[in-house]
Amino acid sequence: MSKTTVKDVTTESEPESATASPRTVGGSRAFALLLVITGAAGLLAAWVITIDKQKILEAKVVGKTFTPACSLNPIVSCGSVMESKQASVFGFPNPMLGLVCYGIVICVGMSLLARARFPRWYWLTFNFGTLFGVCFVSWLQFQSLYRINALCLWCCLAWVATLTMFWHVTSHNIRNDFLPAPRAVKTFLAEFTWVLPVTHSGVIAMLILTRWGSSLWA
């Protein structure tokens, strides 16, 4: 005579897993490459400025003068910018901050290329970092144009890289509903995000030309 076994069936309902994890978002290949390229451009600028700054300090120790290769005339003078007090706002050379921050941007871009996805808090934190970068370089632009009265070409590269990544990260967050915005803004950003960094860069270029004009290449 055979026994019939019956499986125990619990009457307790299983916990819902749908609410366990927040929504995560990745990025397109083009967006990831943009972060890698702008991060690399900023990192290159920070690296070159750091090396030149070190050479300036070493030359001073032995009573000599080192002139960076990007110092072309009294206006386009990287050395003048590097030796200003504004070049060490936080008590250490500004490029050292760039070496860290631009490296983080490259890491985020490479993670997106590997199909990584991040939650809302991550994207907003990243956006805040790029916003800080834009505010900082905007202050440096003012100091360079109207206080130091000299322009550093490597600094200009870092400026353009920073504002480009900021506008694209902000656009990404708006289009993914991480930042509130009207539907018209989302529609515009879906096609014309590139207009914002181009316009921003154009404004900076116009300020530079208005400030010095033909003296830039004299």
Short mmCIF file of C-alpha atoms in Angstrom, two decimals:
data_model
loop_
_atom_site.label_atom_id
_atom_site.label_comp_id
_atom_site.label_asym_id
_atom_site.label_seq_id
_atom_site.Cartn_x
_atom_site.Cartn_y
_atom_site.Cartn_z
CA MET A 1 0.00 0.00 0.00
CA SER A 2 1.58 3.24 -1.12
CA LYS A 3 1.64 6.45 0.87
CA THR A 4 0.71 9.73 -0.68
CA THR A 5 2.78 12.64 0.53
CA VAL A 6 1.45 16.13 0.41
CA LYS A 7 3.71 19.19 0.27
CA ASP A 8 3.16 21.78 2.96
CA VAL A 9 1.77 24.95 1.51
CA THR A 10 2.21 28.12 3.53
CA THR A 11 -0.63 30.54 3.69
CA GLU A 12 1.64 33.53 4.23
CA SER A 13 2.03 35.78 1.23
CA GLU A 14 5.55 36.31 -0.17
CA PRO A 15 7.02 39.80 0.19
CA GLU A 16 6.70 41.95 -2.87
CA SER A 17 10.03 42.39 -4.66
CA ALA A 18 8.84 45.15 -6.98
CA THR A 19 9.32 47.81 -4.33
CA ALA A 20 12.63 46.46 -3.07
CA SER A 21 14.96 48.15 -5.55
CA PRO A 22 14.81 51.73 -6.91
CA ARG A 23 14.81 52.50 -10.60
CA THR A 24 18.27 52.52 -12.14
CA VAL A 25 19.30 54.19 -15.39
CA GLY A 26 22.29 53.75 -17.65
CA GLY A 27 23.40 55.86 -20.58
CA SER A 28 23.82 55.66 -24.32
CA ARG A 29 27.16 54.81 -25.88
CA ALA A 30 27.46 58.36 -27.21
CA PHE A 31 26.84 59.83 -23.75
CA ALA A 32 29.37 57.48 -22.17
CA LEU A 33 32.00 58.36 -24.79
CA LEU A 34 31.35 62.07 -24.24
CA LEU A 35 32.07 61.65 -20.53
CA VAL A 36 35.26 59.70 -21.25
CA ILE A 37 36.49 62.27 -23.81
CA THR A 38 35.67 65.37 -21.74
CA GLY A 39 37.09 63.74 -18.63
CA ALA A 40 40.28 62.84 -20.51
CA ALA A 41 40.57 66.39 -21.90
CA GLY A 42 40.22 67.89 -18.43
CA LEU A 43 42.64 65.34 -16.98
CA LEU A 44 45.21 66.16 -19.66
CA ALA A 45 44.93 69.88 -18.93
CA ALA A 46 45.23 69.32 -15.18
CA TRP A 47 48.24 67.03 -15.68
CA VAL A 48 50.14 69.46 -17.91
CA ILE A 49 49.43 72.41 -15.60
CA THR A 50 50.58 70.36 -12.59
CA ILE A 51 53.86 69.47 -14.29
CA ASP A 52 54.49 73.06 -15.40
CA LYS A 53 53.66 74.35 -11.92
CA GLN A 54 56.22 71.95 -10.47
CA LYS A 55 58.86 73.11 -12.95
CA ILE A 56 58.16 76.76 -12.06
CA LEU A 57 58.68 76.00 -8.37
CA GLU A 58 61.85 73.99 -9.03
CA ALA A 59 63.28 76.82 -11.14
CA LYS A 60 62.57 79.34 -8.38
CA VAL A 61 64.51 77.23 -5.86
CA VAL A 62 67.68 77.45 -7.95
CA GLY A 63 67.13 81.10 -8.86
CA LYS A 64 66.01 80.50 -12.44
CA THR A 65 62.84 81.19 -14.41
CA PHE A 66 60.80 78.54 -16.21
CA THR A 67 58.43 79.63 -18.98
CA PRO A 68 55.70 77.12 -19.93
CA ALA A 69 55.39 76.29 -23.60
CA CYS A 70 51.84 77.69 -23.69
CA SER A 71 53.06 81.19 -22.68
CA LEU A 72 52.95 82.82 -26.10
CA ASN A 73 52.76 86.53 -25.22
CA PRO A 74 51.88 88.81 -22.27
CA ILE A 75 48.18 87.94 -22.65
CA VAL A 76 48.30 84.23 -23.44
CA SER A 77 50.58 83.54 -20.50
CA CYS A 78 50.06 80.28 -18.66
CA GLY A 79 52.90 81.08 -16.28
CA SER A 80 51.19 84.25 -15.05
CA VAL A 81 48.00 82.30 -14.28
CA MET A 82 49.87 79.45 -12.56
CA GLU A 83 51.74 81.85 -10.28
CA SER A 84 48.65 83.81 -9.24
CA LYS A 85 47.04 83.35 -5.83
CA GLN A 86 43.82 82.25 -7.56
CA ALA A 87 45.69 79.16 -8.79
CA SER A 88 45.64 77.70 -5.27
CA VAL A 89 42.19 78.54 -3.93
CA PHE A 90 41.96 75.63 -1.47
CA GLY A 91 45.53 75.81 -0.22
CA PHE A 92 46.93 73.52 -2.92
CA PRO A 93 47.23 73.91 -6.72
CA ASN A 94 43.82 73.82 -8.41
CA PRO A 95 44.95 71.18 -10.98
CA MET A 96 45.33 68.63 -8.18
CA LEU A 97 41.57 68.85 -7.68
CA GLY A 98 41.14 68.37 -11.42
CA LEU A 99 43.28 65.22 -11.41
CA VAL A 100 40.81 63.63 -9.00
CA CYS A 101 37.52 64.98 -10.38
CA TYR A 102 38.22 64.41 -14.07
CA GLY A 103 39.40 60.91 -13.20
CA ILE A 104 36.00 60.25 -11.60
CA VAL A 105 34.24 61.44 -14.76
CA ILE A 106 36.28 58.99 -16.84
CA CYS A 107 35.36 56.16 -14.45
CA VAL A 108 31.65 56.97 -14.78
CA GLY A 109 31.92 57.04 -18.57
CA MET A 110 33.76 53.71 -18.67
CA SER A 111 31.17 52.18 -16.33
CA LEU A 112 28.39 53.28 -18.68
CA LEU A 113 30.24 51.72 -21.61
CA ALA A 114 30.19 48.48 -19.59
CA ARG A 115 26.37 48.78 -19.34
CA ALA A 116 26.33 49.95 -15.72
CA ARG A 117 23.11 51.43 -14.37
CA PHE A 118 22.84 53.87 -11.46
CA PRO A 119 19.99 55.04 -9.20
CA ARG A 120 18.63 58.57 -8.96
CA TRP A 121 20.78 59.62 -5.99
CA TYR A 122 23.94 58.66 -7.91
CA TRP A 123 23.00 60.71 -10.97
CA LEU A 124 22.01 63.72 -8.87
CA THR A 125 25.27 63.54 -6.91
CA PHE A 126 27.20 63.36 -10.19
CA ASN A 127 25.19 66.30 -11.51
CA PHE A 128 25.97 68.33 -8.39
CA GLY A 129 29.67 67.60 -8.90
CA THR A 130 29.56 68.92 -12.47
CA LEU A 131 27.58 71.96 -11.28
CA PHE A 132 30.31 72.70 -8.74
CA GLY A 133 32.84 72.36 -11.55
CA VAL A 134 31.01 74.87 -13.76
CA CYS A 135 30.66 77.36 -10.90
CA PHE A 136 34.34 77.01 -10.06
CA VAL A 137 35.60 77.44 -13.62
CA SER A 138 33.22 80.39 -14.11
CA TRP A 139 34.86 82.08 -11.13
CA LEU A 140 38.28 81.26 -12.58
CA GLN A 141 37.23 82.72 -15.92
CA PHE A 142 36.30 86.01 -14.25
CA GLN A 143 39.57 86.05 -12.31
CA SER A 144 41.58 85.30 -15.43
CA LEU A 145 39.92 87.95 -17.58
CA TYR A 146 39.52 90.80 -15.11
CA ARG A 147 41.92 90.24 -12.22
CA ILE A 148 44.96 88.25 -13.41
CA ASN A 149 44.72 89.77 -16.91
CA ALA A 150 46.16 86.68 -18.56
CA LEU A 151 44.84 83.58 -20.28
CA CYS A 152 45.97 79.96 -19.93
CA LEU A 153 45.23 77.75 -22.95
CA TRP A 154 45.21 74.56 -20.89
CA CYS A 155 42.74 76.20 -18.52
CA CYS A 156 40.51 76.99 -21.49
CA LEU A 157 40.51 73.31 -22.45
CA ALA A 158 39.44 72.39 -18.91
CA TRP A 159 36.71 75.05 -19.00
CA VAL A 160 35.17 73.72 -22.20
CA ALA A 161 35.39 70.11 -21.00
CA THR A 162 33.70 70.95 -17.70
CA LEU A 163 30.78 72.91 -19.10
CA THR A 164 30.22 70.32 -21.85
CA MET A 165 29.92 67.46 -19.37
CA PHE A 166 27.71 69.57 -17.08
CA TRP A 167 25.12 70.36 -19.73
CA HIS A 168 24.96 66.78 -20.98
CA VAL A 169 24.67 65.29 -17.49
CA THR A 170 21.93 67.80 -16.64
CA SER A 171 20.12 66.95 -19.87
CA HIS A 172 20.40 63.24 -19.07
CA ASN A 173 18.83 63.74 -15.64
CA ILE A 174 16.00 65.90 -16.96
CA ARG A 175 15.14 63.44 -19.74
CA ASN A 176 15.08 60.58 -17.23
CA ASP A 177 12.81 62.51 -14.81
CA PHE A 178 15.50 62.79 -12.13
CA LEU A 179 15.17 66.58 -12.35
CA PRO A 180 11.75 68.24 -12.82
CA ALA A 181 11.24 70.15 -16.07
CA PRO A 182 8.36 70.98 -18.46
CA ARG A 183 7.68 68.62 -21.34
CA ALA A 184 8.84 71.26 -23.84
CA VAL A 185 12.25 71.35 -22.18
CA LYS A 186 12.54 67.55 -22.35
CA THR A 187 11.57 67.59 -26.02
CA PHE A 188 14.19 70.24 -26.76
CA LEU A 189 16.93 68.41 -24.86
CA ALA A 190 16.15 65.15 -26.63
CA GLU A 191 17.39 66.68 -29.88
CA PHE A 192 19.38 69.81 -29.11
CA THR A 193 21.40 69.29 -25.93
CA TRP A 194 24.53 70.15 -27.94
CA VAL A 195 23.25 73.72 -28.38
CA LEU A 196 23.77 74.50 -24.67
CA PRO A 197 27.52 73.79 -24.37
CA VAL A 198 28.17 75.34 -27.79
CA THR A 199 26.34 78.53 -26.75
CA HIS A 200 28.07 78.59 -23.36
CA SER A 201 31.49 78.19 -25.00
CA GLY A 202 30.60 80.88 -27.52
CA VAL A 203 29.75 83.35 -24.74
CA ILE A 204 33.13 82.71 -23.10
CA ALA A 205 34.91 83.16 -26.43
CA MET A 206 33.10 86.47 -26.99
CA LEU A 207 34.09 87.69 -23.52
CA ILE A 208 37.72 86.83 -24.25
CA LEU A 209 37.66 88.60 -27.62
CA THR A 210 35.92 91.63 -26.12
CA ARG A 211 38.46 91.79 -23.33
CA TRP A 212 41.65 91.52 -25.44
CA GLY A 213 40.79 91.47 -29.12
CA SER A 214 43.80 91.31 -31.44
CA SER A 215 46.19 91.40 -28.46
CA LEU A 216 45.61 87.66 -28.11
CA TRP A 217 47.83 86.89 -31.10
CA ALA A 218 50.00 90.00 -31.12
#
